[in-house]
């Protein structure tokens, strides 16, 4: 009898860990894209703006959790053949598909409801994000080219939602940098996945439609688009306030970071961009220097 009474106590922490794993907290950093527009607009240091963008980021995180949970249910058969993804809760059998979909529905509703106080523009962008990502999960991820565009669009929608949350206008250059920068990261991830020894066309079937040469071309196009868009935004401040001119100088570490990541991809790394940022000293140094120059250019001027 004692063993029967103790079993649920032991199971609860394991179930909780499975739900945390299903929610993929290692991916929540993507919601930082919502801070980009308020930061670039120079209002992130204002308390009201910081509160609103943090609220929006939390809501988008809930939406992303819904997408991840749904994706794990949809991908469970393929995940079981992947050396790393086979440990995901649904693939491993620690959470049932029905329970995972219930969790997805709950977090999706909570995320949309949480956006209502921020205004209808944020709600519309949030629903657009959720809808596009669910379409990706249920089929678009198997359509070559469309899959990378949809993933990249998710980052752009996050960035636009951050601007809408604090009611600041979004420049065309900002949107282009967001789009091309996201395309660059997605293309690098696909290129690294295709080159990985574990890639067999089953864990991500769409990889079979991509040639290495085409992915290299996409990386080049995205690199040029991101660097030129950022340069046109940054260099518009030349000849103004001395601190504003630091934005033009920030182009160097920005370009260095892009080129360094491209090099890592070409040598077989880059499948997890967020990990490479902290593993590679050059990439980390470029990121820190870029952040300091942009912060000084925007907030000391």
mmCIF file with all atom_site columns, C-alpha atoms in Angstrom, residues 49-161:
data_model
loop_
_atom_site.group_PDB
_atom_site.id
_atom_site.type_symbol
_atom_site.label_atom_id
_atom_site.label_alt_id
_atom_site.label_comp_id
_atom_site.label_asym_id
_atom_site.label_entity_id
_atom_site.label_seq_id
_atom_site.pdbx_PDB_ins_code
_atom_site.Cartn_x
_atom_site.Cartn_y
_atom_site.Cartn_z
_atom_site.occupancy
_atom_site.B_iso_or_equiv
_atom_site.pdbx_formal_charge
_atom_site.auth_seq_id
_atom_site.auth_comp_id
_atom_site.auth_asym_id
_atom_site.auth_atom_id
_atom_site.pdbx_PDB_model_num
ATOM 1   C CA . UNK A 1 49  ? 7.239  50.596 -22.822 1.00 0.00 ? 49  UNK A CA 1
ATOM 2   C CA . UNK A 1 50  ? 9.282  47.946 -21.021 1.00 0.00 ? 50  UNK A CA 1
ATOM 3   C CA . UNK A 1 51  ? 6.201  46.624 -19.203 1.00 0.00 ? 51  UNK A CA 1
ATOM 4   C CA . UNK A 1 52  ? 4.133  46.437 -22.396 1.00 0.00 ? 52  UNK A CA 1
ATOM 5   C CA . UNK A 1 53  ? 6.816  44.717 -24.445 1.00 0.00 ? 53  UNK A CA 1
ATOM 6   C CA . UNK A 1 54  ? 7.525  42.215 -21.648 1.00 0.00 ? 54  UNK A CA 1
ATOM 7   C CA . UNK A 1 55  ? 3.805  41.442 -21.527 1.00 0.00 ? 55  UNK A CA 1
ATOM 8   C CA . UNK A 1 56  ? 3.727  40.973 -25.309 1.00 0.00 ? 56  UNK A CA 1
ATOM 9   C CA . UNK A 1 57  ? 6.818  38.754 -25.206 1.00 0.00 ? 57  UNK A CA 1
ATOM 10  C CA . UNK A 1 58  ? 5.210  36.549 -22.553 1.00 0.00 ? 58  UNK A CA 1
ATOM 11  C CA . UNK A 1 59  ? 2.053  36.250 -24.661 1.00 0.00 ? 59  UNK A CA 1
ATOM 12  C CA . UNK A 1 60  ? 4.031  35.306 -27.767 1.00 0.00 ? 60  UNK A CA 1
ATOM 13  C CA . UNK A 1 61  ? 5.951  32.758 -25.726 1.00 0.00 ? 61  UNK A CA 1
ATOM 14  C CA . UNK A 1 62  ? 2.645  31.103 -24.844 1.00 0.00 ? 62  UNK A CA 1
ATOM 15  C CA . UNK A 1 63  ? 1.736  30.994 -28.543 1.00 0.00 ? 63  UNK A CA 1
ATOM 16  C CA . UNK A 1 64  ? 5.097  29.458 -29.396 1.00 0.00 ? 64  UNK A CA 1
ATOM 17  C CA . UNK A 1 65  ? 4.584  26.814 -26.702 1.00 0.00 ? 65  UNK A CA 1
ATOM 18  C CA . UNK A 1 66  ? 1.297  25.898 -28.396 1.00 0.00 ? 66  UNK A CA 1
ATOM 19  C CA . UNK A 1 67  ? 3.089  25.551 -31.729 1.00 0.00 ? 67  UNK A CA 1
ATOM 20  C CA . UNK A 1 68  ? 5.909  23.432 -30.247 1.00 0.00 ? 68  UNK A CA 1
ATOM 21  C CA . UNK A 1 69  ? 3.475  21.071 -28.516 1.00 0.00 ? 69  UNK A CA 1
ATOM 22  C CA . UNK A 1 70  ? 1.418  20.646 -31.678 1.00 0.00 ? 70  UNK A CA 1
ATOM 23  C CA . UNK A 1 71  ? 4.562  20.105 -33.719 1.00 0.00 ? 71  UNK A CA 1
ATOM 24  C CA . UNK A 1 72  ? 5.778  17.392 -31.343 1.00 0.00 ? 72  UNK A CA 1
ATOM 25  C CA . UNK A 1 73  ? 2.538  15.494 -31.794 1.00 0.00 ? 73  UNK A CA 1
ATOM 26  C CA . UNK A 1 74  ? 2.698  15.843 -35.559 1.00 0.00 ? 74  UNK A CA 1
ATOM 27  C CA . UNK A 1 75  ? 6.391  14.907 -35.774 1.00 0.00 ? 75  UNK A CA 1
ATOM 28  C CA . UNK A 1 76  ? 6.441  12.093 -33.207 1.00 0.00 ? 76  UNK A CA 1
ATOM 29  C CA . UNK A 1 77  ? 6.920  9.274  -35.770 1.00 0.00 ? 77  UNK A CA 1
ATOM 30  C CA . UNK A 1 78  ? 9.862  11.066 -37.419 1.00 0.00 ? 78  UNK A CA 1
ATOM 31  C CA . UNK A 1 79  ? 11.320 12.199 -34.080 1.00 0.00 ? 79  UNK A CA 1
ATOM 32  C CA . UNK A 1 80  ? 11.626 8.591  -32.919 1.00 0.00 ? 80  UNK A CA 1
ATOM 33  C CA . UNK A 1 81  ? 14.192 8.035  -35.700 1.00 0.00 ? 81  UNK A CA 1
ATOM 34  C CA . UNK A 1 82  ? 16.291 11.072 -34.740 1.00 0.00 ? 82  UNK A CA 1
ATOM 35  C CA . UNK A 1 83  ? 19.189 10.621 -32.253 1.00 0.00 ? 83  UNK A CA 1
ATOM 36  C CA . UNK A 1 84  ? 18.343 13.833 -30.374 1.00 0.00 ? 84  UNK A CA 1
ATOM 37  C CA . UNK A 1 85  ? 14.642 14.429 -31.030 1.00 0.00 ? 85  UNK A CA 1
ATOM 38  C CA . UNK A 1 86  ? 13.657 10.919 -29.942 1.00 0.00 ? 86  UNK A CA 1
ATOM 39  C CA . UNK A 1 87  ? 13.819 12.178 -26.354 1.00 0.00 ? 87  UNK A CA 1
ATOM 40  C CA . UNK A 1 88  ? 10.985 14.678 -26.877 1.00 0.00 ? 88  UNK A CA 1
ATOM 41  C CA . UNK A 1 89  ? 8.068  13.849 -24.528 1.00 0.00 ? 89  UNK A CA 1
ATOM 42  C CA . UNK A 1 90  ? 5.526  12.756 -27.148 1.00 0.00 ? 90  UNK A CA 1
ATOM 43  C CA . UNK A 1 91  ? 8.054  10.732 -29.142 1.00 0.00 ? 91  UNK A CA 1
ATOM 44  C CA . UNK A 1 92  ? 9.370  9.142  -25.953 1.00 0.00 ? 92  UNK A CA 1
ATOM 45  C CA . UNK A 1 93  ? 5.860  8.382  -24.707 1.00 0.00 ? 93  UNK A CA 1
ATOM 46  C CA . UNK A 1 94  ? 6.045  10.378 -21.461 1.00 0.00 ? 94  UNK A CA 1
ATOM 47  C CA . UNK A 1 95  ? 3.146  12.589 -22.602 1.00 0.00 ? 95  UNK A CA 1
ATOM 48  C CA . UNK A 1 96  ? 0.252  11.308 -24.708 1.00 0.00 ? 96  UNK A CA 1
ATOM 49  C CA . UNK A 1 97  ? -0.668 13.093 -27.957 1.00 0.00 ? 97  UNK A CA 1
ATOM 50  C CA . UNK A 1 98  ? -4.092 13.968 -26.548 1.00 0.00 ? 98  UNK A CA 1
ATOM 51  C CA . UNK A 1 99  ? -2.586 15.579 -23.456 1.00 0.00 ? 99  UNK A CA 1
ATOM 52  C CA . UNK A 1 100 ? -0.045 17.461 -25.555 1.00 0.00 ? 100 UNK A CA 1
ATOM 53  C CA . UNK A 1 101 ? -2.775 18.859 -27.823 1.00 0.00 ? 101 UNK A CA 1
ATOM 54  C CA . UNK A 1 102 ? -4.769 19.897 -24.748 1.00 0.00 ? 102 UNK A CA 1
ATOM 55  C CA . UNK A 1 103 ? -1.709 21.765 -23.491 1.00 0.00 ? 103 UNK A CA 1
ATOM 56  C CA . UNK A 1 104 ? -1.297 23.389 -26.907 1.00 0.00 ? 104 UNK A CA 1
ATOM 57  C CA . UNK A 1 105 ? -4.913 24.572 -26.984 1.00 0.00 ? 105 UNK A CA 1
ATOM 58  C CA . UNK A 1 106 ? -4.681 25.968 -23.454 1.00 0.00 ? 106 UNK A CA 1
ATOM 59  C CA . UNK A 1 107 ? -1.500 27.951 -24.076 1.00 0.00 ? 107 UNK A CA 1
ATOM 60  C CA . UNK A 1 108 ? -2.810 29.238 -27.433 1.00 0.00 ? 108 UNK A CA 1
ATOM 61  C CA . UNK A 1 109 ? -5.995 30.600 -25.839 1.00 0.00 ? 109 UNK A CA 1
ATOM 62  C CA . UNK A 1 110 ? -4.039 32.053 -22.911 1.00 0.00 ? 110 UNK A CA 1
ATOM 63  C CA . UNK A 1 111 ? -1.601 33.769 -25.277 1.00 0.00 ? 111 UNK A CA 1
ATOM 64  C CA . UNK A 1 112 ? -4.302 35.389 -27.414 1.00 0.00 ? 112 UNK A CA 1
ATOM 65  C CA . UNK A 1 113 ? -6.321 36.504 -24.384 1.00 0.00 ? 113 UNK A CA 1
ATOM 66  C CA . UNK A 1 114 ? -3.181 38.000 -22.801 1.00 0.00 ? 114 UNK A CA 1
ATOM 67  C CA . UNK A 1 115 ? -2.684 40.171 -25.899 1.00 0.00 ? 115 UNK A CA 1
ATOM 68  C CA . UNK A 1 116 ? -6.098 41.854 -25.687 1.00 0.00 ? 116 UNK A CA 1
ATOM 69  C CA . UNK A 1 117 ? -5.016 44.592 -23.197 1.00 0.00 ? 117 UNK A CA 1
ATOM 70  C CA . UNK A 1 118 ? -2.187 45.519 -25.577 1.00 0.00 ? 118 UNK A CA 1
ATOM 71  C CA . UNK A 1 119 ? -4.561 46.424 -28.398 1.00 0.00 ? 119 UNK A CA 1
ATOM 72  C CA . UNK A 1 120 ? -6.034 44.807 -31.465 1.00 0.00 ? 120 UNK A CA 1
ATOM 73  C CA . UNK A 1 121 ? -2.964 45.313 -33.691 1.00 0.00 ? 121 UNK A CA 1
ATOM 74  C CA . UNK A 1 122 ? -0.987 43.054 -31.331 1.00 0.00 ? 122 UNK A CA 1
ATOM 75  C CA . UNK A 1 123 ? -3.833 40.526 -31.249 1.00 0.00 ? 123 UNK A CA 1
ATOM 76  C CA . UNK A 1 124 ? -4.017 40.447 -35.052 1.00 0.00 ? 124 UNK A CA 1
ATOM 77  C CA . UNK A 1 125 ? -0.257 39.957 -35.365 1.00 0.00 ? 125 UNK A CA 1
ATOM 78  C CA . UNK A 1 126 ? -0.368 37.258 -32.697 1.00 0.00 ? 126 UNK A CA 1
ATOM 79  C CA . UNK A 1 127 ? -3.168 35.369 -34.434 1.00 0.00 ? 127 UNK A CA 1
ATOM 80  C CA . UNK A 1 128 ? -1.328 35.739 -37.753 1.00 0.00 ? 128 UNK A CA 1
ATOM 81  C CA . UNK A 1 129 ? 1.794  34.306 -36.140 1.00 0.00 ? 129 UNK A CA 1
ATOM 82  C CA . UNK A 1 130 ? -0.105 31.401 -34.581 1.00 0.00 ? 130 UNK A CA 1
ATOM 83  C CA . UNK A 1 131 ? -1.988 30.647 -37.787 1.00 0.00 ? 131 UNK A CA 1
ATOM 84  C CA . UNK A 1 132 ? 1.084  30.730 -40.030 1.00 0.00 ? 132 UNK A CA 1
ATOM 85  C CA . UNK A 1 133 ? 3.096  28.531 -37.681 1.00 0.00 ? 133 UNK A CA 1
ATOM 86  C CA . UNK A 1 134 ? 0.290  25.979 -37.364 1.00 0.00 ? 134 UNK A CA 1
ATOM 87  C CA . UNK A 1 135 ? -0.009 25.885 -41.159 1.00 0.00 ? 135 UNK A CA 1
ATOM 88  C CA . UNK A 1 136 ? 3.725  25.211 -41.142 1.00 0.00 ? 136 UNK A CA 1
ATOM 89  C CA . UNK A 1 137 ? 3.294  22.350 -38.691 1.00 0.00 ? 137 UNK A CA 1
ATOM 90  C CA . UNK A 1 138 ? 0.434  20.762 -40.604 1.00 0.00 ? 138 UNK A CA 1
ATOM 91  C CA . UNK A 1 139 ? 1.975  20.840 -44.060 1.00 0.00 ? 139 UNK A CA 1
ATOM 92  C CA . UNK A 1 140 ? 3.956  23.878 -45.146 1.00 0.00 ? 140 UNK A CA 1
ATOM 93  C CA . UNK A 1 141 ? 7.137  22.526 -43.551 1.00 0.00 ? 141 UNK A CA 1
ATOM 94  C CA . UNK A 1 142 ? 7.136  19.872 -46.280 1.00 0.00 ? 142 UNK A CA 1
ATOM 95  C CA . UNK A 1 143 ? 7.013  22.456 -49.107 1.00 0.00 ? 143 UNK A CA 1
ATOM 96  C CA . UNK A 1 144 ? 10.505 23.477 -50.187 1.00 0.00 ? 144 UNK A CA 1
ATOM 97  C CA . UNK A 1 145 ? 11.235 27.233 -50.080 1.00 0.00 ? 145 UNK A CA 1
ATOM 98  C CA . UNK A 1 146 ? 7.844  27.928 -48.447 1.00 0.00 ? 146 UNK A CA 1
ATOM 99  C CA . UNK A 1 147 ? 9.072  26.318 -45.230 1.00 0.00 ? 147 UNK A CA 1
ATOM 100 C CA . UNK A 1 148 ? 12.022 28.688 -44.793 1.00 0.00 ? 148 UNK A CA 1
ATOM 101 C CA . UNK A 1 149 ? 9.908  31.732 -45.718 1.00 0.00 ? 149 UNK A CA 1
ATOM 102 C CA . UNK A 1 150 ? 7.228  30.838 -43.150 1.00 0.00 ? 150 UNK A CA 1
ATOM 103 C CA . UNK A 1 151 ? 9.797  30.352 -40.377 1.00 0.00 ? 151 UNK A CA 1
ATOM 104 C CA . UNK A 1 152 ? 11.471 33.658 -41.241 1.00 0.00 ? 152 UNK A CA 1
ATOM 105 C CA . UNK A 1 153 ? 8.096  35.406 -41.352 1.00 0.00 ? 153 UNK A CA 1
ATOM 106 C CA . UNK A 1 154 ? 7.505  34.288 -37.777 1.00 0.00 ? 154 UNK A CA 1
ATOM 107 C CA . UNK A 1 155 ? 10.449 36.425 -36.664 1.00 0.00 ? 155 UNK A CA 1
ATOM 108 C CA . UNK A 1 156 ? 9.175  39.414 -38.635 1.00 0.00 ? 156 UNK A CA 1
ATOM 109 C CA . UNK A 1 157 ? 5.717  39.105 -37.058 1.00 0.00 ? 157 UNK A CA 1
ATOM 110 C CA . UNK A 1 158 ? 7.319  39.028 -33.615 1.00 0.00 ? 158 UNK A CA 1
ATOM 111 C CA . UNK A 1 159 ? 9.289  42.180 -34.418 1.00 0.00 ? 159 UNK A CA 1
ATOM 112 C CA . UNK A 1 160 ? 6.207  43.958 -35.761 1.00 0.00 ? 160 UNK A CA 1
ATOM 113 C CA . UNK A 1 161 ? 4.219  42.944 -32.666 1.00 0.00 ? 161 UNK A CA 1
#
